[in-house]
PDB file of C-alpha atoms in Angstrom:
ATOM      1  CA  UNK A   1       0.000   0.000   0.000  1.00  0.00           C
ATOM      2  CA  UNK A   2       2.642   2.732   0.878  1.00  0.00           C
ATOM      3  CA  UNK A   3       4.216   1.800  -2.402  1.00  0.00           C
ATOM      4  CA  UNK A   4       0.901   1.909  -4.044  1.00  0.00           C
ATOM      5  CA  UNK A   5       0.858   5.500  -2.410  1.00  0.00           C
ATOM      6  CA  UNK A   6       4.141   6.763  -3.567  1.00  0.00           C
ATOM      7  CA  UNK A   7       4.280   5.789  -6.885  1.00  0.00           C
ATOM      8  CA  UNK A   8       0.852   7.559  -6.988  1.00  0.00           C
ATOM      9  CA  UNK A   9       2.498  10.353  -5.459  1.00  0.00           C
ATOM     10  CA  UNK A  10       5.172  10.337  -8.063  1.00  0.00           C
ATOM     11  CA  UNK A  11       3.273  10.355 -10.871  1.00  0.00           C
ATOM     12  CA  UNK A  12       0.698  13.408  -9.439  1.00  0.00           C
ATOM     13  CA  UNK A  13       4.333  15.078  -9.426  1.00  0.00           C
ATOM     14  CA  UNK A  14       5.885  14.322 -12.974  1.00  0.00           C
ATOM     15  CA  UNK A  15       1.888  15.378 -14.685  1.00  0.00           C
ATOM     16  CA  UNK A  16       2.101  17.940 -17.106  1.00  0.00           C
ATOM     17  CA  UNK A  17       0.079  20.794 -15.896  1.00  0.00           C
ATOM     18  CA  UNK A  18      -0.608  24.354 -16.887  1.00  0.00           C
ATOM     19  CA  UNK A  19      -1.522  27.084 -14.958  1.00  0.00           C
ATOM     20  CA  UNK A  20      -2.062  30.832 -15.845  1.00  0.00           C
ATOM     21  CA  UNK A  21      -2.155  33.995 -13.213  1.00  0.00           C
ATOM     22  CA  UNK A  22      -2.014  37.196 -13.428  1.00  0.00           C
ATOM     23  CA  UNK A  23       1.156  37.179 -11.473  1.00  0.00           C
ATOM     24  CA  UNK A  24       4.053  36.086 -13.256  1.00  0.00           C
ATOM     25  CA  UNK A  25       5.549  33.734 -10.780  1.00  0.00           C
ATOM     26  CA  UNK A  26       2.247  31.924 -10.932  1.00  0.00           C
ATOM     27  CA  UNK A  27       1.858  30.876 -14.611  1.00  0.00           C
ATOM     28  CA  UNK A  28       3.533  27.984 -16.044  1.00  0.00           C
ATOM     29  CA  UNK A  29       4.531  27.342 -19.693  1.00  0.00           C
ATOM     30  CA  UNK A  30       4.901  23.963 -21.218  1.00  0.00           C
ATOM     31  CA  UNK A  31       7.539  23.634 -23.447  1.00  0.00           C
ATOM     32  CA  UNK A  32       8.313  19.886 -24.698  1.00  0.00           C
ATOM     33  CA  UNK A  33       8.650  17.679 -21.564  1.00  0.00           C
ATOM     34  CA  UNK A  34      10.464  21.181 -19.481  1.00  0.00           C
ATOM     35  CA  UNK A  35       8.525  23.687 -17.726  1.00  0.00           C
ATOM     36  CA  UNK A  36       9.744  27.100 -17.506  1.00  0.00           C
ATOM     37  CA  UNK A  37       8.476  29.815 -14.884  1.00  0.00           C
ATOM     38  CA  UNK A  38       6.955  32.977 -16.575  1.00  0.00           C
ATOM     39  CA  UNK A  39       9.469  35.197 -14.573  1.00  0.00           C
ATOM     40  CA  UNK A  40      12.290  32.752 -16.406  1.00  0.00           C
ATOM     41  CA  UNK A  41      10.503  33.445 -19.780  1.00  0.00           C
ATOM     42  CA  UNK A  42      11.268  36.903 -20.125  1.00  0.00           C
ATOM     43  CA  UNK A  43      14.888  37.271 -20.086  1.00  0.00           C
ATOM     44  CA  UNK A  44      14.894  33.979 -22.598  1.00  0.00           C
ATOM     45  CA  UNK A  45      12.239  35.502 -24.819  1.00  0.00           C
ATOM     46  CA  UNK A  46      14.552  38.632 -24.944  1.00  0.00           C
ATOM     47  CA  UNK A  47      17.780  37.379 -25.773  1.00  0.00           C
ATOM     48  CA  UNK A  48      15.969  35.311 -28.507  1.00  0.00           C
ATOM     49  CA  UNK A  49      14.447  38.495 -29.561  1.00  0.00           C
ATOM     50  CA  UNK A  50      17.828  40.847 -29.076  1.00  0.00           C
ATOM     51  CA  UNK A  51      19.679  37.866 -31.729  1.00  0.00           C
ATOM     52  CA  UNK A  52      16.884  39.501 -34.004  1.00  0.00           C
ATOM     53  CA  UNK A  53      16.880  43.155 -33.603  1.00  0.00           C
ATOM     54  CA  UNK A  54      18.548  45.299 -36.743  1.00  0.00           C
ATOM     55  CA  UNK A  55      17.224  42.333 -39.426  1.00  0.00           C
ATOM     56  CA  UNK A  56      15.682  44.221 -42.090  1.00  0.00           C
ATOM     57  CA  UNK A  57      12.007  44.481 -42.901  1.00  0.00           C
ATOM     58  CA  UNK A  58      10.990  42.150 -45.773  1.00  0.00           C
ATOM     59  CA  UNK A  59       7.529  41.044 -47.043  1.00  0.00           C
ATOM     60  CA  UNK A  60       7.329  37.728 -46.922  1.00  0.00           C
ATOM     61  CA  UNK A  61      10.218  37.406 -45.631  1.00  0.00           C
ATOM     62  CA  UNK A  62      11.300  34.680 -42.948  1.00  0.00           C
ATOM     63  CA  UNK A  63      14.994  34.551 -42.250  1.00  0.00           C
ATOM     64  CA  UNK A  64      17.619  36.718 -40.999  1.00  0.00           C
ATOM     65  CA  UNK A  65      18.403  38.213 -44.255  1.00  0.00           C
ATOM     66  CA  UNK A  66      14.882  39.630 -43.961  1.00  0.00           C
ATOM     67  CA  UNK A  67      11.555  38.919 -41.925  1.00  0.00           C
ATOM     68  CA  UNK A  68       8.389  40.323 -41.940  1.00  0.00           C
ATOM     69  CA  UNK A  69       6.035  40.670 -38.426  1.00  0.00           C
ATOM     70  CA  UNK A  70       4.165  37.428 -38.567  1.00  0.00           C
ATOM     71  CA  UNK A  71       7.360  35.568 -39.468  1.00  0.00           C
ATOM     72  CA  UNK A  72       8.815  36.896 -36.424  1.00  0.00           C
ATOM     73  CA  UNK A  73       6.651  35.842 -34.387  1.00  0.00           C
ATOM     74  CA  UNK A  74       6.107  32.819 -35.115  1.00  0.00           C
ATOM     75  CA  UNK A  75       9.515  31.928 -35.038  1.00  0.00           C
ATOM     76  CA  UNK A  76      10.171  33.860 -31.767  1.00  0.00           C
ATOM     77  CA  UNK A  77       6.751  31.426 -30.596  1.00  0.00           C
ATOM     78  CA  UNK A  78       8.283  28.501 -31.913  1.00  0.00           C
ATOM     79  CA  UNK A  79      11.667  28.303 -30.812  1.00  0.00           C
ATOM     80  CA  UNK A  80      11.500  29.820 -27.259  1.00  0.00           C
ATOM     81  CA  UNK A  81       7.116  29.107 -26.557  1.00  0.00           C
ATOM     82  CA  UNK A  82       7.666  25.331 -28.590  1.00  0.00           C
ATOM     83  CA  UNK A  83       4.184  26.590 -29.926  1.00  0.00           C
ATOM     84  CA  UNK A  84       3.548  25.950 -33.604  1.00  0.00           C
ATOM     85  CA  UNK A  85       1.715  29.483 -35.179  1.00  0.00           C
ATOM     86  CA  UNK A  86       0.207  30.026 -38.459  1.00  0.00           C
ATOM     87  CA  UNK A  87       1.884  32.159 -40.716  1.00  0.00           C
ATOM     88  CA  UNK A  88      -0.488  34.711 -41.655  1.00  0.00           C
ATOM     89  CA  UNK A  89      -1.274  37.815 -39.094  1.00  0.00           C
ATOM     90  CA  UNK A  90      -5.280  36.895 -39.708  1.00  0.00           C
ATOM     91  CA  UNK A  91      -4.551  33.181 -38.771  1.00  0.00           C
ATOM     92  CA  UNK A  92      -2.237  34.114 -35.642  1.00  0.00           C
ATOM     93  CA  UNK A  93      -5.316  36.079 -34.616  1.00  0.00           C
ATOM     94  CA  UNK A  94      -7.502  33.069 -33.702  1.00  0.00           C
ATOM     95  CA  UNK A  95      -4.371  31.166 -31.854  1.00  0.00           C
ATOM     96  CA  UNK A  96      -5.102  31.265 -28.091  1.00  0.00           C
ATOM     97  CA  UNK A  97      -7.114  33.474 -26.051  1.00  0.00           C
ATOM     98  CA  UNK A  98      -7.939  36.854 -25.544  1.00  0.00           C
ATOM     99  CA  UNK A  99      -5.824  38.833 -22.760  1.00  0.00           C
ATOM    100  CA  UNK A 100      -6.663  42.489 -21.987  1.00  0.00           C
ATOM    101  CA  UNK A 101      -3.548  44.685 -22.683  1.00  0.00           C
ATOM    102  CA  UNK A 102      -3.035  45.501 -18.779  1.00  0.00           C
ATOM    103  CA  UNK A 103      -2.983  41.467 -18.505  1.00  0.00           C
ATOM    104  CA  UNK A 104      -0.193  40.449 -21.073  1.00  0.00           C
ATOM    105  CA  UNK A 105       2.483  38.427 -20.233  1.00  0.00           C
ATOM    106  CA  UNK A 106       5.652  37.542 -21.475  1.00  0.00           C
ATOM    107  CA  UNK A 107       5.134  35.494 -24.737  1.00  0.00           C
ATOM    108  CA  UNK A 108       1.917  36.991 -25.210  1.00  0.00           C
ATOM    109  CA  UNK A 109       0.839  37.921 -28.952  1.00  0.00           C
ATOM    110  CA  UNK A 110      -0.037  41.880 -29.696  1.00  0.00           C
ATOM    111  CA  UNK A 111      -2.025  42.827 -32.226  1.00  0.00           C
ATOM    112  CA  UNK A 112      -2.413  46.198 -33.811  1.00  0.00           C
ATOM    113  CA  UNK A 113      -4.240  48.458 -36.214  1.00  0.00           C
ATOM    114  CA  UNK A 114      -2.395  51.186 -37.392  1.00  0.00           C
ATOM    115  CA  UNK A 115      -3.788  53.948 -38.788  1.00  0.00           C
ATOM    116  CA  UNK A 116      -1.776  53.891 -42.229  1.00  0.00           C
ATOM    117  CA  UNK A 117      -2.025  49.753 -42.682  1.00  0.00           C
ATOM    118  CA  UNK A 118      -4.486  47.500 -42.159  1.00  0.00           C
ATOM    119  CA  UNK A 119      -2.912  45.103 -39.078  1.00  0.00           C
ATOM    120  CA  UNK A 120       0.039  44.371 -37.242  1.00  0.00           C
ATOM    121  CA  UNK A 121       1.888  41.980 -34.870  1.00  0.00           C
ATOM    122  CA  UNK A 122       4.552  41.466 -32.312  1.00  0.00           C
ATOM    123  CA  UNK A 123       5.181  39.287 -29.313  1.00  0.00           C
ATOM    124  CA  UNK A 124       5.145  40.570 -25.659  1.00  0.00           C
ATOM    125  CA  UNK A 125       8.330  40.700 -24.133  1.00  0.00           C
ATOM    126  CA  UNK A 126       7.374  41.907 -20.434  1.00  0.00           C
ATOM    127  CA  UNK A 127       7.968  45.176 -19.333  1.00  0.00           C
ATOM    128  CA  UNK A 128       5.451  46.990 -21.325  1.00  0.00           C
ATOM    129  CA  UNK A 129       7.834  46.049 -24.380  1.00  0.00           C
ATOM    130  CA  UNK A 130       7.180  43.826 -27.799  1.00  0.00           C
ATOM    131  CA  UNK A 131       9.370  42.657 -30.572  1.00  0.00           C
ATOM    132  CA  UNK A 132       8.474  43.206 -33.967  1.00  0.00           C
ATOM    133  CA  UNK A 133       8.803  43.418 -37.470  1.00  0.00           C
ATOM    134  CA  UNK A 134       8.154  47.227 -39.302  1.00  0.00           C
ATOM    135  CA  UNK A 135       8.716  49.208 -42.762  1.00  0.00           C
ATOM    136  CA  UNK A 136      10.064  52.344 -40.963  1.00  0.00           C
ATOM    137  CA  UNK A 137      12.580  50.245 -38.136  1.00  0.00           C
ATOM    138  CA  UNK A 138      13.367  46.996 -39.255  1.00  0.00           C
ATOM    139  CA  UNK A 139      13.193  44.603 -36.466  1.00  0.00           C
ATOM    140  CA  UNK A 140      13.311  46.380 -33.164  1.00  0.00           C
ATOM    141  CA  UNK A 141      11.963  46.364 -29.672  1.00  0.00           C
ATOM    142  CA  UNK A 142       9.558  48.970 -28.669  1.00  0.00           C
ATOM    143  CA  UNK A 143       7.334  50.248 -26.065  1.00  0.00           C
ATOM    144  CA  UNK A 144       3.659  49.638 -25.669  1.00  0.00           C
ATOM    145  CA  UNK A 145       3.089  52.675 -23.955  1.00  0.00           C
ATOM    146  CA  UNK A 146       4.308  54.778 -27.152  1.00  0.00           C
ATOM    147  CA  UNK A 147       1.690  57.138 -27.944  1.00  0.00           C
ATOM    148  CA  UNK A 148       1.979  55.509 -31.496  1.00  0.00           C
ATOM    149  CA  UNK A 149       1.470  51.480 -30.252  1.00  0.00           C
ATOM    150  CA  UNK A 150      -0.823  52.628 -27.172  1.00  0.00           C
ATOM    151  CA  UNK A 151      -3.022  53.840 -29.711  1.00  0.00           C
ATOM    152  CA  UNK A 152      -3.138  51.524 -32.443  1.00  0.00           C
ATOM    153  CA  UNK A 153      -3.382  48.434 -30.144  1.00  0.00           C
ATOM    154  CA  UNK A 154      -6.159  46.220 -30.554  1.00  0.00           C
ATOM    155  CA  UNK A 155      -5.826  42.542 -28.979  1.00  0.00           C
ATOM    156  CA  UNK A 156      -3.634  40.438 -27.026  1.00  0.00           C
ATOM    157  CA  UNK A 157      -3.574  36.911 -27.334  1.00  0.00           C
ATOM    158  CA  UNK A 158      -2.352  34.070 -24.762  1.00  0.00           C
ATOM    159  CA  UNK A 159      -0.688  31.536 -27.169  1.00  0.00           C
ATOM    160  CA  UNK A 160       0.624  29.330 -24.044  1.00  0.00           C
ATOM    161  CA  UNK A 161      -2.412  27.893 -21.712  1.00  0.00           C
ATOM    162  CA  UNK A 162      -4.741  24.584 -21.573  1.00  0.00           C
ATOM    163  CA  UNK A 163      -7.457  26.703 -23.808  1.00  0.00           C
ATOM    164  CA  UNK A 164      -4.899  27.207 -26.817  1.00  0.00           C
ATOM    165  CA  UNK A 165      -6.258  26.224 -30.075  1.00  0.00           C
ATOM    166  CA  UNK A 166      -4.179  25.708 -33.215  1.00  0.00           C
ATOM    167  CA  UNK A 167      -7.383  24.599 -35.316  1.00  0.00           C
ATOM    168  CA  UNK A 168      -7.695  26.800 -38.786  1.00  0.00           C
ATOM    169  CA  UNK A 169      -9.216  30.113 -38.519  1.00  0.00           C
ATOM    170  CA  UNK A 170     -12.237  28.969 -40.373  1.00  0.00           C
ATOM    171  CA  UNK A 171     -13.080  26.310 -37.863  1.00  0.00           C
ATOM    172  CA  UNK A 172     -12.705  28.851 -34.728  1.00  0.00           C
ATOM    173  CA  UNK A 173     -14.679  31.040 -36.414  1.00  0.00           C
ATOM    174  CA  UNK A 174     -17.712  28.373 -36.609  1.00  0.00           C
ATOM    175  CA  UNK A 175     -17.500  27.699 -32.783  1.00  0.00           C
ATOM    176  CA  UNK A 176     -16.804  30.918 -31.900  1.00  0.00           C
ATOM    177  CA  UNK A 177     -18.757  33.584 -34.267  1.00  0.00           C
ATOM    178  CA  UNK A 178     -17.950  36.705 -32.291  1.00  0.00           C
ATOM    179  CA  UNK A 179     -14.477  36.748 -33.878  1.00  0.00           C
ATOM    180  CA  UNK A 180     -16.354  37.067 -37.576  1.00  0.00           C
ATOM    181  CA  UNK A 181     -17.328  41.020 -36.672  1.00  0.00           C
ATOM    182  CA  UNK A 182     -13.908  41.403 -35.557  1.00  0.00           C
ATOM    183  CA  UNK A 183     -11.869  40.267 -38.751  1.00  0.00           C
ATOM    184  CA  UNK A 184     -14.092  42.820 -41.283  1.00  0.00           C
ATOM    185  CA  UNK A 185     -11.644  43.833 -43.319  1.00  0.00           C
ATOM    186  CA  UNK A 186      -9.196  41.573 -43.154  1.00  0.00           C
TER     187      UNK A 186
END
């Protein structure tokens, strides 16, 4: 019985579990077979993002000789989050859940509407900071709280959490049809 009891014990401790605060210490990320604390996610999420900073701004782009914004995320998602993103801005959109701006986290996706283009995307680095892709600055890390960004934001998404969804955009959109209103125009 006490082995019956231990091994039970064991196994409750090796689960793979997910948990999401709004404190950083709380939230857990599952990554392969590790986890990694939120608090430890930032400063790996930012030298992943500082190896990109000064790449130039390409359409279509997807390597270091040039990326464009969705590519960089979903790279930056991929190699540090071990989440899998579409490639399209529109299809990152219906990854994950919706996260008020004064709720994002590090690894969080931010989206944006610009007044000159159409959409935009970067990744939440912490600190009221996000990586991304841009015409005018190339890669580069900027602040939310720009009057530029602070105005043009428009969602946050939590790509990392037991409610993450990876299904096509057309499929969320069937069980979910409050995102249809949102996506007008894109």
């Amino acid at each position: 019985m006490r082995i019956l009891g231990a091994a039970l014990l064991l196994l409750s401790g090796c689960s793979a579990g997910q948990s999401l605060s709004t404190g950083n210490s709380q939230m857990a990320v599952e990554s392969g077979s590790s986890v990694a604390r939120a608090a430890d996610l930032e400063p790996l999420l930012r030298s992943r993002a500082q190896e990109w900073v000064g790449v130039p701004y390409l359409e279509g782009g997807d390597s270091r000789a040039g990326v464009d914004a969705p590519a960089l995320v979903q790279i930056l998602a991929g190699d540090v989050l071990g989440v899998e993103l579409p490639r399209s801005t529109t299809r990152q959109l219906g990854v994950g859940e919706e996260i008020r701006q004064q709720d994002l986290l590090a690894g969080d996706i931010v989206f944006f509407r610009p007044t000159n283009r159409p959409r935009h995307v970067g990744i939440y680095l912490g600190s009221r900071e996000f990586i991304h892709s841009w015409p005018e600055s190339d890669v580069s890390i900027v602040r939310l709280d720009d009057s530029y960004w602070s105005g043009a934001f428009w969602a946050g998404r939590r790509i990392v959490a037991d409610t993450v969804s990876t299904q096509p955009i057309q499929a969320q959109e069937e069980r979910t049809p409050r995102h249809r209103t949102r996506r007008v125009g894109w």
